Amino acid sequence: MFKEKVLSTCQKFNLIPPGSKLLVALSGGPDSVALLNVLLELRGELQLSSLAAVHVNHQLRGAESERDERFVKELCGQLGVPLFTERVTVNPKGKGVEAAARQERYRVFDRVLRLWKGDYVALGHTASDLAETVLLNLAKGTGIRGLRGFLPKRDRYVRPLFEVTRREVEEYLELKGLPYIVDSSNLSTDFERNLIRIEVVPRLRRLNPRFEESVLRLTSTLRGIEFFLNSQVEALLERFTAGGHFCAPLEELLKLPEVLQGELLIGAVKRLTGKGLSFRKVEKCLELIKKGSFARYSLGNGLTFVVDAGRACILPEQEGLKPFEFRVTDLPAEIETPSGVLRFSLNRGYPLIPLKKFKGQGIIVRNRKPGDRVDLGRHTRPLKKLLNEAKVPVLERDGLPVVEFGGRVLYVPFVSLPRRELPQPFVGVEFEERKSSDSPAGD
């Protein structure tokens, strides 16, 4: 029954295509020993071209670690299975012993698989491990990915024991008379996973003796939901992501279910950096989307979340624009600014000043300053209010050029200015907005 169940799992999830070279992760514990033996039994049905094992000695348990390595060497010798062994030094700095050991272990798996020119690494995780993972994630706080737990197949890693329980593993080992070793650290509830396995799961089995099967059904449903959400997210990312940033209209975002909004933000960060986004940061971003007013929030990993001008954007963190100032003394003149090009010429564009005044002093082009007021003829108004009325995005304001003459601000692009009539010859200005070739869809 055990063999048939493992074969069914391999076929259902297409874990191991025919002709594969399969590397088995072998710790020497019950799960990995059962995995190695059942794969040997299924070698023909799975049409494996080669089968080997890999053991990582973390050197964390002294004599026990040495015993484990000796055991797997003897076992593989008896079974006629090629074995790769490697010793590693675990540095738990900043991540804990378990996480650091896992990182080293997978580093070895990847390297050996590459050198051996193998196709997949088979891991001994069972349905019982899945249940423990789900419970642990639930206890710490998680979303859909945490609740569905690990996958039967991820890249080049496969889990043929995905649908069998630890009890079924033990029964198989007893039936076959296979030896295995017990890691003494697995008996200590000082480790989170051990606490779940030793104290929590047995109580849940009292409520439901087939608890692991219930978890398998739940995670199967969640994988389907995740697949659907991912398809929706990918379609939205194609629309709203370009040139290293993500921008989406608030109006469209607010029409989406909140869970999809959150998944979209997570997907955007993943696409831009390859990294995840914490639940706390997702919640903060969703809160800012609901408010809709200007906001800026650091996401870490070099990204900033910004709500501005009716859009929600994830942008690379950048240093503030450096102050700029130019003096125009000759005509025609062309001045490059962060937001576009100003062209000054004779008797053309928006009239600024008579030519005779220009010859004496010239014109200054600079970025805005606190307290700037725009000369509207008979009165002045704060530049900030005029920019607000023009709905110029806050993030774009520091790059706008301000045209000043004699201490008076005469022209700012996009701002509503009074019609000014000047007799010729006069100095006029025209503005050409910079069009970014990588402006994101949805702008």
PDB file of N, CA and C in Angstrom, residues 75-120:
ATOM      1  N   LEU A  75      24.423   2.046   5.008  1.00  0.00           N
ATOM      2  CA  LEU A  75      23.138   1.748   4.380  1.00  0.00           C
ATOM      3  C   LEU A  75      23.244   1.800   2.861  1.00  0.00           C
ATOM      4  N   CYS A  76      23.876   2.843   2.337  1.00  0.00           N
ATOM      5  CA  CYS A  76      24.000   2.967   0.892  1.00  0.00           C
ATOM      6  C   CYS A  76      24.899   1.878   0.314  1.00  0.00           C
ATOM      7  N   GLY A  77      25.893   1.491   1.103  1.00  0.00           N
ATOM      8  CA  GLY A  77      26.736   0.381   0.670  1.00  0.00           C
ATOM      9  C   GLY A  77      25.930  -0.899   0.537  1.00  0.00           C
ATOM     10  N   GLN A  78      25.069  -1.164   1.524  1.00  0.00           N
ATOM     11  CA  GLN A  78      24.224  -2.365   1.484  1.00  0.00           C
ATOM     12  C   GLN A  78      23.220  -2.329   0.339  1.00  0.00           C
ATOM     13  N   LEU A  79      22.690  -1.126   0.050  1.00  0.00           N
ATOM     14  CA  LEU A  79      21.665  -1.002  -0.996  1.00  0.00           C
ATOM     15  C   LEU A  79      22.257  -0.795  -2.389  1.00  0.00           C
ATOM     16  N   GLY A  80      23.575  -0.586  -2.445  1.00  0.00           N
ATOM     17  CA  GLY A  80      24.224  -0.362  -3.737  1.00  0.00           C
ATOM     18  C   GLY A  80      23.887   0.995  -4.342  1.00  0.00           C
ATOM     19  N   VAL A  81      23.742   1.994  -3.484  1.00  0.00           N
ATOM     20  CA  VAL A  81      23.380   3.339  -3.948  1.00  0.00           C
ATOM     21  C   VAL A  81      24.593   4.270  -3.811  1.00  0.00           C
ATOM     22  N   PRO A  82      24.993   4.937  -4.877  1.00  0.00           N
ATOM     23  CA  PRO A  82      26.084   5.915  -4.774  1.00  0.00           C
ATOM     24  C   PRO A  82      25.711   7.006  -3.764  1.00  0.00           C
ATOM     25  N   LEU A  83      26.693   7.426  -2.954  1.00  0.00           N
ATOM     26  CA  LEU A  83      26.424   8.407  -1.911  1.00  0.00           C
ATOM     27  C   LEU A  83      27.428   9.550  -1.963  1.00  0.00           C
ATOM     28  N   PHE A  84      26.911  10.773  -1.880  1.00  0.00           N
ATOM     29  CA  PHE A  84      27.744  11.975  -1.747  1.00  0.00           C
ATOM     30  C   PHE A  84      27.600  12.473  -0.309  1.00  0.00           C
ATOM     31  N   THR A  85      28.721  12.741   0.342  1.00  0.00           N
ATOM     32  CA  THR A  85      28.664  13.296   1.702  1.00  0.00           C
ATOM     33  C   THR A  85      29.455  14.597   1.748  1.00  0.00           C
ATOM     34  N   GLU A  86      28.991  15.487   2.577  1.00  0.00           N
ATOM     35  CA  GLU A  86      29.708  16.755   2.730  1.00  0.00           C
ATOM     36  C   GLU A  86      29.494  17.282   4.139  1.00  0.00           C
ATOM     37  N   ARG A  87      30.562  17.817   4.719  1.00  0.00           N
ATOM     38  CA  ARG A  87      30.499  18.430   6.040  1.00  0.00           C
ATOM     39  C   ARG A  87      30.432  19.939   5.892  1.00  0.00           C
ATOM     40  N   VAL A  88      29.601  20.564   6.708  1.00  0.00           N
ATOM     41  CA  VAL A  88      29.433  22.011   6.611  1.00  0.00           C
ATOM     42  C   VAL A  88      29.584  22.630   7.995  1.00  0.00           C
ATOM     43  N   THR A  89      29.899  23.903   7.999  1.00  0.00           N
ATOM     44  CA  THR A  89      29.944  24.683   9.230  1.00  0.00           C
ATOM     45  C   THR A  89      28.737  25.606   9.247  1.00  0.00           C
ATOM     46  N   VAL A  90      27.919  25.469  10.264  1.00  0.00           N
ATOM     47  CA  VAL A  90      26.680  26.238  10.350  1.00  0.00           C
ATOM     48  C   VAL A  90      26.928  27.513  11.147  1.00  0.00           C
ATOM     49  N   ASN A  91      26.637  28.638  10.515  1.00  0.00           N
ATOM     50  CA  ASN A  91      26.770  29.939  11.187  1.00  0.00           C
ATOM     51  C   ASN A  91      25.364  30.508  11.403  1.00  0.00           C
ATOM     52  N   PRO A  92      24.858  30.417  12.640  1.00  0.00           N
ATOM     53  CA  PRO A  92      23.467  30.833  12.887  1.00  0.00           C
ATOM     54  C   PRO A  92      23.262  32.331  13.025  1.00  0.00           C
ATOM     55  N   LYS A  93      24.284  33.118  12.762  1.00  0.00           N
ATOM     56  CA  LYS A  93      24.214  34.560  12.986  1.00  0.00           C
ATOM     57  C   LYS A  93      23.012  35.180  12.275  1.00  0.00           C
ATOM     58  N   GLY A  94      22.137  35.783  13.069  1.00  0.00           N
ATOM     59  CA  GLY A  94      21.019  36.534  12.521  1.00  0.00           C
ATOM     60  C   GLY A  94      19.857  35.719  12.022  1.00  0.00           C
ATOM     61  N   LYS A  95      19.912  34.370  12.106  1.00  0.00           N
ATOM     62  CA  LYS A  95      18.816  33.587  11.551  1.00  0.00           C
ATOM     63  C   LYS A  95      18.447  32.350  12.369  1.00  0.00           C
ATOM     64  N   GLY A  96      19.202  31.984  13.371  1.00  0.00           N
ATOM     65  CA  GLY A  96      18.901  30.809  14.159  1.00  0.00           C
ATOM     66  C   GLY A  96      19.566  29.572  13.583  1.00  0.00           C
ATOM     67  N   VAL A  97      19.782  28.573  14.442  1.00  0.00           N
ATOM     68  CA  VAL A  97      20.513  27.369  14.042  1.00  0.00           C
ATOM     69  C   VAL A  97      19.761  26.588  12.973  1.00  0.00           C
ATOM     70  N   GLU A  98      18.447  26.372  13.191  1.00  0.00           N
ATOM     71  CA  GLU A  98      17.676  25.572  12.234  1.00  0.00           C
ATOM     72  C   GLU A  98      17.684  26.189  10.841  1.00  0.00           C
ATOM     73  N   ALA A  99      17.439  27.493  10.770  1.00  0.00           N
ATOM     74  CA  ALA A  99      17.390  28.169   9.468  1.00  0.00           C
ATOM     75  C   ALA A  99      18.759  28.162   8.792  1.00  0.00           C
ATOM     76  N   ALA A 100      19.809  28.381   9.580  1.00  0.00           N
ATOM     77  CA  ALA A 100      21.157  28.395   9.015  1.00  0.00           C
ATOM     78  C   ALA A 100      21.548  27.004   8.510  1.00  0.00           C
ATOM     79  N   ALA A 101      21.186  25.970   9.274  1.00  0.00           N
ATOM     80  CA  ALA A 101      21.481  24.602   8.853  1.00  0.00           C
ATOM     81  C   ALA A 101      20.738  24.257   7.567  1.00  0.00           C
ATOM     82  N   ARG A 102      19.496  24.678   7.489  1.00  0.00           N
ATOM     83  CA  ARG A 102      18.704  24.433   6.268  1.00  0.00           C
ATOM     84  C   ARG A 102      19.340  25.110   5.064  1.00  0.00           C
ATOM     85  N   GLN A 103      19.795  26.338   5.246  1.00  0.00           N
ATOM     86  CA  GLN A 103      20.433  27.062   4.148  1.00  0.00           C
ATOM     87  C   GLN A 103      21.679  26.328   3.650  1.00  0.00           C
ATOM     88  N   GLU A 104      22.500  25.859   4.575  1.00  0.00           N
ATOM     89  CA  GLU A 104      23.710  25.129   4.194  1.00  0.00           C
ATOM     90  C   GLU A 104      23.359  23.812   3.501  1.00  0.00           C
ATOM     91  N   ARG A 105      22.344  23.146   4.022  1.00  0.00           N
ATOM     92  CA  ARG A 105      21.920  21.854   3.470  1.00  0.00           C
ATOM     93  C   ARG A 105      21.495  22.007   2.002  1.00  0.00           C
ATOM     94  N   TYR A 106      20.662  23.000   1.745  1.00  0.00           N
ATOM     95  CA  TYR A 106      20.184  23.194   0.371  1.00  0.00           C
ATOM     96  C   TYR A 106      21.297  23.693  -0.546  1.00  0.00           C
ATOM     97  N   ARG A 107      22.235  24.414   0.013  1.00  0.00           N
ATOM     98  CA  ARG A 107      23.384  24.828  -0.804  1.00  0.00           C
ATOM     99  C   ARG A 107      24.152  23.606  -1.291  1.00  0.00           C
ATOM    100  N   VAL A 108      24.336  22.623  -0.386  1.00  0.00           N
ATOM    101  CA  VAL A 108      25.022  21.391  -0.766  1.00  0.00           C
ATOM    102  C   VAL A 108      24.197  20.614  -1.785  1.00  0.00           C
ATOM    103  N   PHE A 109      22.899  20.508  -1.562  1.00  0.00           N
ATOM    104  CA  PHE A 109      22.033  19.789  -2.505  1.00  0.00           C
ATOM    105  C   PHE A 109      22.167  20.370  -3.913  1.00  0.00           C
ATOM    106  N   ASP A 110      22.104  21.691  -3.998  1.00  0.00           N
ATOM    107  CA  ASP A 110      22.184  22.345  -5.311  1.00  0.00           C
ATOM    108  C   ASP A 110      23.525  22.065  -5.983  1.00  0.00           C
ATOM    109  N   ARG A 111      24.598  22.152  -5.192  1.00  0.00           N
ATOM    110  CA  ARG A 111      25.931  21.960  -5.764  1.00  0.00           C
ATOM    111  C   ARG A 111      26.137  20.527  -6.236  1.00  0.00           C
ATOM    112  N   VAL A 112      25.749  19.548  -5.396  1.00  0.00           N
ATOM    113  CA  VAL A 112      25.927  18.140  -5.768  1.00  0.00           C
ATOM    114  C   VAL A 112      25.069  17.785  -6.979  1.00  0.00           C
ATOM    115  N   LEU A 113      23.834  18.277  -7.003  1.00  0.00           N
ATOM    116  CA  LEU A 113      22.957  18.001  -8.142  1.00  0.00           C
ATOM    117  C   LEU A 113      23.573  18.530  -9.431  1.00  0.00           C
ATOM    118  N   ARG A 114      24.149  19.706  -9.341  1.00  0.00           N
ATOM    119  CA  ARG A 114      24.769  20.313 -10.528  1.00  0.00           C
ATOM    120  C   ARG A 114      25.998  19.513 -10.969  1.00  0.00           C
ATOM    121  N   LEU A 115      26.855  19.151 -10.017  1.00  0.00           N
ATOM    122  CA  LEU A 115      28.067  18.406 -10.366  1.00  0.00           C
ATOM    123  C   LEU A 115      27.742  17.013 -10.901  1.00  0.00           C
ATOM    124  N   TRP A 116      26.729  16.396 -10.337  1.00  0.00           N
ATOM    125  CA  TRP A 116      26.302  15.041 -10.749  1.00  0.00           C
ATOM    126  C   TRP A 116      25.499  15.087 -12.052  1.00  0.00           C
ATOM    127  N   LYS A 117      25.116  16.300 -12.441  1.00  0.00           N
ATOM    128  CA  LYS A 117      24.276  16.523 -13.617  1.00  0.00           C
ATOM    129  C   LYS A 117      22.933  15.818 -13.457  1.00  0.00           C
ATOM    130  N   GLY A 118      22.411  15.919 -12.219  1.00  0.00           N
ATOM    131  CA  GLY A 118      21.118  15.307 -11.943  1.00  0.00           C
ATOM    132  C   GLY A 118      19.968  16.215 -12.322  1.00  0.00           C
ATOM    133  N   ASP A 119      18.751  15.663 -12.216  1.00  0.00           N
ATOM    134  CA  ASP A 119      17.558  16.420 -12.597  1.00  0.00           C
ATOM    135  C   ASP A 119      16.771  16.932 -11.388  1.00  0.00           C
ATOM    136  N   TYR A 120      16.648  16.082 -10.355  1.00  0.00           N
ATOM    137  CA  TYR A 120      15.822  16.462  -9.207  1.00  0.00           C
ATOM    138  C   TYR A 120      16.443  15.963  -7.900  1.00  0.00           C
TER     139      TYR A 120
END
